[in-house]
Amino acid sequence: MTPFSSEQFKDATRQAWDRCASGWNGQTPAIHAWLAAATAAMLDAARITAGMRVLDIAAGAGDQTLEIARRVGPEGHVLATDISEAILRLAQGNARQAGLMQVETRVSDAEALAVEAASFDAAVCRLGLMFCPDPVQALRQMHQALKPGGHAAVLVFSEPQRNPCIGILMTTALRHAGLPPRDPFQPGGLLSLGKPGLLASCFSQAGFTAVAATRIYAPFQRPSARDYLDFVRASASPILQILGRLAPQAQEAAWADMQDQLDVFDMPDGWEGPNELLLAHGARPVA
Ligand SMILES: C[S@@+](CC[C@H](N)C(=O)[O-])C[C@H]1O[C@@H](n2cnc3c(N)ncnc32)[C@H](O)[C@@H]1O
């Protein structure tokens, strides 16, 4: 269980993402390159095509929102939702700058979606569902928002051993902050939906049919471990939340410790952090 009530947990999540909204947005080129193939697979799994109405949950600064908007074209519509108003404002700005007027944004908790029932052809969530303390509730909300026959697809991190950099960041941050190690599958955590079989089971519990989950290898490639850490320092809200309680010098010691450990992923032509994602999808039954 999460150490706070679900509402306290979500308040803390909202504030943390408000704080690193511009950092995440500033890392969009790196995030886009890292997740391009996985994002295309997610949009295919949700069967997104021209003219559709698509719900994008936990949309962040909107990198995948823009991809969806390009797929649905000017006749389609994308509603990007997120719990953080600050990050969603950036998503809206990015869409306008790209000339994608079919994008609308709405602040909304994924577990209590403020959208009309049965009004979307497809729904997606890229690297957001694992932050929900009750992912089945979030999936129920997605299910309810879909028209009968509509498809949902989500991307989350798989198990800890397939995402060793996240393990290094988390355990090092907790140790430097004087906090006990956490169960990686603790609800609301980065790896919380990585337990084998869990994500597909959540989809089924939420009422989806034709449920399937597949693994996608998505290594994070940067020139060096230092560049990867620059990304984390600017944008990785869960790690920043833990280190935020430390004095600046103690934070620097934690970052240096992480870099020593991450250097192990140096390759002859750059740095490559192993990462594996799970892509799950399901359909709202027609009847
Ligand atoms: C790792 S970012 C991913 C953003 C975007 N989907 C992407 O892939 O670039 C996680 C996002 O989840 C959002 N989030 C966390 N908990 C949420 C909740 N309960 N409801 C809606 N959004 C949430 C955060 O505000 C943040 O924007």
mmCIF file of N, CA and C in Angstrom, residues 131-194:
data_model
loop_
_atom_site.group_PDB
_atom_site.id
_atom_site.type_symbol
_atom_site.label_atom_id
_atom_site.label_comp_id
_atom_site.label_asym_id
_atom_site.label_seq_id
_atom_site.Cartn_x
_atom_site.Cartn_y
_atom_site.Cartn_z
ATOM 1 N N PHE A 131 1.477 5.500 -12.062
ATOM 2 C CA PHE A 131 1.432 6.488 -10.975
ATOM 3 C C PHE A 131 0.072 6.532 -10.276
ATOM 4 N N CYS A 132 -0.895 5.793 -10.814
ATOM 5 C CA CYS A 132 -2.227 5.784 -10.187
ATOM 6 C C CYS A 132 -2.242 4.779 -9.048
ATOM 7 N N PRO A 133 -2.594 5.207 -7.838
ATOM 8 C CA PRO A 133 -2.637 4.253 -6.723
ATOM 9 C C PRO A 133 -3.665 3.152 -6.942
ATOM 10 N N ASP A 134 -4.697 3.428 -7.772
ATOM 11 C CA ASP A 134 -5.701 2.408 -8.080
ATOM 12 C C ASP A 134 -5.815 2.284 -9.607
ATOM 13 N N PRO A 135 -4.904 1.531 -10.227
ATOM 14 C CA PRO A 135 -4.903 1.474 -11.703
ATOM 15 C C PRO A 135 -6.154 0.835 -12.284
ATOM 16 N N VAL A 136 -6.788 -0.083 -11.537
ATOM 17 C CA VAL A 136 -8.020 -0.692 -12.062
ATOM 18 C C VAL A 136 -9.107 0.375 -12.180
ATOM 19 N N GLN A 137 -9.173 1.263 -11.186
ATOM 20 C CA GLN A 137 -10.147 2.361 -11.250
ATOM 21 C C GLN A 137 -9.864 3.258 -12.460
ATOM 22 N N ALA A 138 -8.595 3.558 -12.706
ATOM 23 C CA ALA A 138 -8.249 4.394 -13.870
ATOM 24 C C ALA A 138 -8.653 3.683 -15.166
ATOM 25 N N LEU A 139 -8.428 2.374 -15.228
ATOM 26 C CA LEU A 139 -8.806 1.632 -16.441
ATOM 27 C C LEU A 139 -10.326 1.550 -16.587
ATOM 28 N N ARG A 140 -11.036 1.466 -15.454
ATOM 29 C CA ARG A 140 -12.510 1.484 -15.529
ATOM 30 C C ARG A 140 -12.984 2.801 -16.134
ATOM 31 N N GLN A 141 -12.322 3.890 -15.742
ATOM 32 C CA GLN A 141 -12.692 5.208 -16.269
ATOM 33 C C GLN A 141 -12.426 5.280 -17.776
ATOM 34 N N MET A 142 -11.315 4.695 -18.195
ATOM 35 C CA MET A 142 -10.989 4.661 -19.633
ATOM 36 C C MET A 142 -12.054 3.862 -20.382
ATOM 37 N N HIS A 143 -12.396 2.718 -19.800
ATOM 38 C CA HIS A 143 -13.391 1.811 -20.392
ATOM 39 C C HIS A 143 -14.713 2.543 -20.586
ATOM 40 N N GLN A 144 -15.103 3.275 -19.535
ATOM 41 C CA GLN A 144 -16.381 3.998 -19.559
ATOM 42 C C GLN A 144 -16.363 5.120 -20.603
ATOM 43 N N ALA A 145 -15.206 5.715 -20.821
ATOM 44 C CA ALA A 145 -15.105 6.827 -21.775
ATOM 45 C C ALA A 145 -15.163 6.349 -23.224
ATOM 46 N N LEU A 146 -14.875 5.057 -23.427
ATOM 47 C CA LEU A 146 -14.837 4.524 -24.800
ATOM 48 C C LEU A 146 -16.234 4.195 -25.319
ATOM 49 N N LYS A 147 -16.412 4.406 -26.616
ATOM 50 C CA LYS A 147 -17.625 3.899 -27.271
ATOM 51 C C LYS A 147 -17.534 2.373 -27.294
ATOM 52 N N PRO A 148 -18.650 1.666 -27.279
ATOM 53 C CA PRO A 148 -18.588 0.208 -27.433
ATOM 54 C C PRO A 148 -17.780 -0.138 -28.690
ATOM 55 N N GLY A 149 -16.873 -1.080 -28.548
ATOM 56 C CA GLY A 149 -16.012 -1.444 -29.674
ATOM 57 C C GLY A 149 -14.717 -0.640 -29.733
ATOM 58 N N GLY A 150 -14.599 0.382 -28.862
ATOM 59 C CA GLY A 150 -13.383 1.206 -28.841
ATOM 60 C C GLY A 150 -12.219 0.468 -28.186
ATOM 61 N N HIS A 151 -11.002 0.936 -28.475
ATOM 62 C CA HIS A 151 -9.800 0.256 -27.978
ATOM 63 C C HIS A 151 -8.964 1.168 -27.073
ATOM 64 N N ALA A 152 -8.368 0.541 -26.056
ATOM 65 C CA ALA A 152 -7.451 1.264 -25.164
ATOM 66 C C ALA A 152 -6.088 0.603 -25.209
ATOM 67 N N ALA A 153 -5.026 1.415 -25.085
ATOM 68 C CA ALA A 153 -3.665 0.861 -25.031
ATOM 69 C C ALA A 153 -2.832 1.707 -24.084
ATOM 70 N N VAL A 154 -2.004 1.042 -23.279
ATOM 71 C CA VAL A 154 -1.142 1.778 -22.343
ATOM 72 C C VAL A 154 0.268 1.220 -22.369
ATOM 73 N N LEU A 155 1.207 2.094 -22.026
ATOM 74 C CA LEU A 155 2.612 1.701 -21.874
ATOM 75 C C LEU A 155 3.038 1.957 -20.438
ATOM 76 N N VAL A 156 3.684 0.972 -19.823
ATOM 77 C CA VAL A 156 4.267 1.143 -18.482
ATOM 78 C C VAL A 156 5.623 0.430 -18.468
ATOM 79 N N PHE A 157 6.385 0.630 -17.407
ATOM 80 C CA PHE A 157 7.646 -0.111 -17.272
ATOM 81 C C PHE A 157 7.355 -1.555 -16.868
ATOM 82 N N SER A 158 8.207 -2.482 -17.340
ATOM 83 C CA SER A 158 8.062 -3.881 -16.931
ATOM 84 C C SER A 158 8.815 -4.105 -15.611
ATOM 85 N N GLU A 159 9.259 -5.345 -15.356
ATOM 86 C CA GLU A 159 9.784 -5.636 -14.027
ATOM 87 C C GLU A 159 11.157 -5.004 -13.726
ATOM 88 N N PRO A 160 11.475 -4.907 -12.427
ATOM 89 C CA PRO A 160 12.686 -4.192 -12.004
ATOM 90 C C PRO A 160 13.974 -4.681 -12.679
ATOM 91 N N GLN A 161 14.144 -6.022 -12.807
ATOM 92 C CA GLN A 161 15.407 -6.510 -13.371
ATOM 93 C C GLN A 161 15.587 -6.129 -14.835
ATOM 94 N N ARG A 162 14.492 -5.763 -15.517
ATOM 95 C CA ARG A 162 14.581 -5.341 -16.926
ATOM 96 C C ARG A 162 14.779 -3.824 -17.031
ATOM 97 N N ASN A 163 14.694 -3.138 -15.892
ATOM 98 C CA ASN A 163 14.840 -1.673 -15.854
ATOM 99 C C ASN A 163 15.844 -1.291 -14.766
ATOM 100 N N PRO A 164 17.094 -1.767 -14.928
ATOM 101 C CA PRO A 164 18.046 -1.615 -13.823
ATOM 102 C C PRO A 164 18.383 -0.159 -13.484
ATOM 103 N N CYS A 165 18.299 0.734 -14.451
ATOM 104 C CA CYS A 165 18.649 2.141 -14.150
ATOM 105 C C CYS A 165 17.636 2.740 -13.171
ATOM 106 N N ILE A 166 16.379 2.370 -13.339
ATOM 107 C CA ILE A 166 15.359 2.884 -12.411
ATOM 108 C C ILE A 166 15.647 2.360 -11.005
ATOM 109 N N GLY A 167 16.045 1.090 -10.923
ATOM 110 C CA GLY A 167 16.399 0.514 -9.623
ATOM 111 C C GLY A 167 17.563 1.262 -8.982
ATOM 112 N N ILE A 168 18.581 1.567 -9.784
ATOM 113 C CA ILE A 168 19.747 2.296 -9.262
ATOM 114 C C ILE A 168 19.326 3.678 -8.758
ATOM 115 N N LEU A 169 18.547 4.372 -9.565
ATOM 116 C CA LEU A 169 18.123 5.734 -9.178
ATOM 117 C C LEU A 169 17.315 5.696 -7.885
ATOM 118 N N MET A 170 16.371 4.787 -7.827
ATOM 119 C CA MET A 170 15.447 4.748 -6.689
ATOM 120 C C MET A 170 16.165 4.310 -5.413
ATOM 121 N N THR A 171 16.929 3.209 -5.481
ATOM 122 C CA THR A 171 17.559 2.714 -4.248
ATOM 123 C C THR A 171 18.614 3.713 -3.762
ATOM 124 N N THR A 172 19.317 4.338 -4.665
ATOM 125 C CA THR A 172 20.355 5.296 -4.253
ATOM 126 C C THR A 172 19.711 6.544 -3.641
ATOM 127 N N ALA A 173 18.645 7.023 -4.271
ATOM 128 C CA ALA A 173 17.962 8.211 -3.733
ATOM 129 C C ALA A 173 17.426 7.915 -2.329
ATOM 130 N N LEU A 174 16.801 6.753 -2.147
ATOM 131 C CA LEU A 174 16.230 6.413 -0.832
ATOM 132 C C LEU A 174 17.340 6.283 0.215
ATOM 133 N N ARG A 175 18.437 5.625 -0.146
ATOM 134 C CA ARG A 175 19.536 5.427 0.818
ATOM 135 C C ARG A 175 20.112 6.780 1.243
ATOM 136 N N HIS A 176 20.347 7.668 0.266
ATOM 137 C CA HIS A 176 20.914 8.985 0.625
ATOM 138 C C HIS A 176 19.922 9.812 1.441
ATOM 139 N N ALA A 177 18.640 9.591 1.201
ATOM 140 C CA ALA A 177 17.626 10.358 1.954
ATOM 141 C C ALA A 177 17.348 9.732 3.320
ATOM 142 N N GLY A 178 18.026 8.613 3.619
ATOM 143 C CA GLY A 178 17.833 7.962 4.921
ATOM 144 C C GLY A 178 16.498 7.247 5.028
ATOM 145 N N LEU A 179 15.948 6.856 3.869
ATOM 146 C CA LEU A 179 14.647 6.173 3.862
ATOM 147 C C LEU A 179 14.852 4.677 3.591
ATOM 148 N N PRO A 180 13.958 3.841 4.089
ATOM 149 C CA PRO A 180 14.110 2.399 3.862
ATOM 150 C C PRO A 180 13.833 2.036 2.401
ATOM 151 N N PRO A 181 14.392 0.917 1.926
ATOM 152 C CA PRO A 181 14.083 0.487 0.555
ATOM 153 C C PRO A 181 12.576 0.278 0.394
ATOM 154 N N ARG A 182 12.103 0.488 -0.840
ATOM 155 C CA ARG A 182 10.656 0.322 -1.090
ATOM 156 C C ARG A 182 10.407 -0.932 -1.912
ATOM 157 N N ASP A 183 9.261 -1.519 -1.696
ATOM 158 C CA ASP A 183 8.809 -2.603 -2.571
ATOM 159 C C ASP A 183 8.612 -1.989 -3.964
ATOM 160 N N PRO A 184 9.338 -2.475 -4.987
ATOM 161 C CA PRO A 184 9.202 -1.837 -6.307
ATOM 162 C C PRO A 184 7.782 -1.905 -6.860
ATOM 163 N N PHE A 185 6.992 -2.884 -6.360
ATOM 164 C CA PHE A 185 5.627 -3.027 -6.869
ATOM 165 C C PHE A 185 4.606 -2.250 -6.036
ATOM 166 N N GLN A 186 5.092 -1.420 -5.116
ATOM 167 C CA GLN A 186 4.187 -0.598 -4.294
ATOM 168 C C GLN A 186 3.289 0.240 -5.208
ATOM 169 N N PRO A 187 1.955 0.244 -4.987
ATOM 170 C CA PRO A 187 1.064 1.009 -5.868
ATOM 171 C C PRO A 187 1.498 2.474 -6.007
ATOM 172 N N GLY A 188 1.401 2.986 -7.215
ATOM 173 C CA GLY A 188 1.748 4.376 -7.464
ATOM 174 C C GLY A 188 3.214 4.591 -7.788
ATOM 175 N N GLY A 189 4.037 3.524 -7.691
ATOM 176 C CA GLY A 189 5.468 3.668 -7.965
ATOM 177 C C GLY A 189 5.797 3.429 -9.436
ATOM 178 N N LEU A 190 7.006 3.853 -9.831
ATOM 179 C CA LEU A 190 7.434 3.759 -11.232
ATOM 180 C C LEU A 190 7.293 2.352 -11.826
ATOM 181 N N LEU A 191 7.591 1.327 -10.995
ATOM 182 C CA LEU A 191 7.585 -0.045 -11.513
ATOM 183 C C LEU A 191 6.370 -0.840 -11.019
ATOM 184 N N SER A 192 5.381 -0.127 -10.510
ATOM 185 C CA SER A 192 4.277 -0.806 -9.810
ATOM 186 C C SER A 192 3.464 -1.746 -10.691
ATOM 187 N N LEU A 193 3.477 -1.527 -12.011
ATOM 188 C CA LEU A 193 2.669 -2.407 -12.878
ATOM 189 C C LEU A 193 3.545 -3.391 -13.644
ATOM 190 N N GLY A 194 4.792 -3.524 -13.184
ATOM 191 C CA GLY A 194 5.728 -4.400 -13.891
ATOM 192 C C GLY A 194 5.643 -5.861 -13.468
#
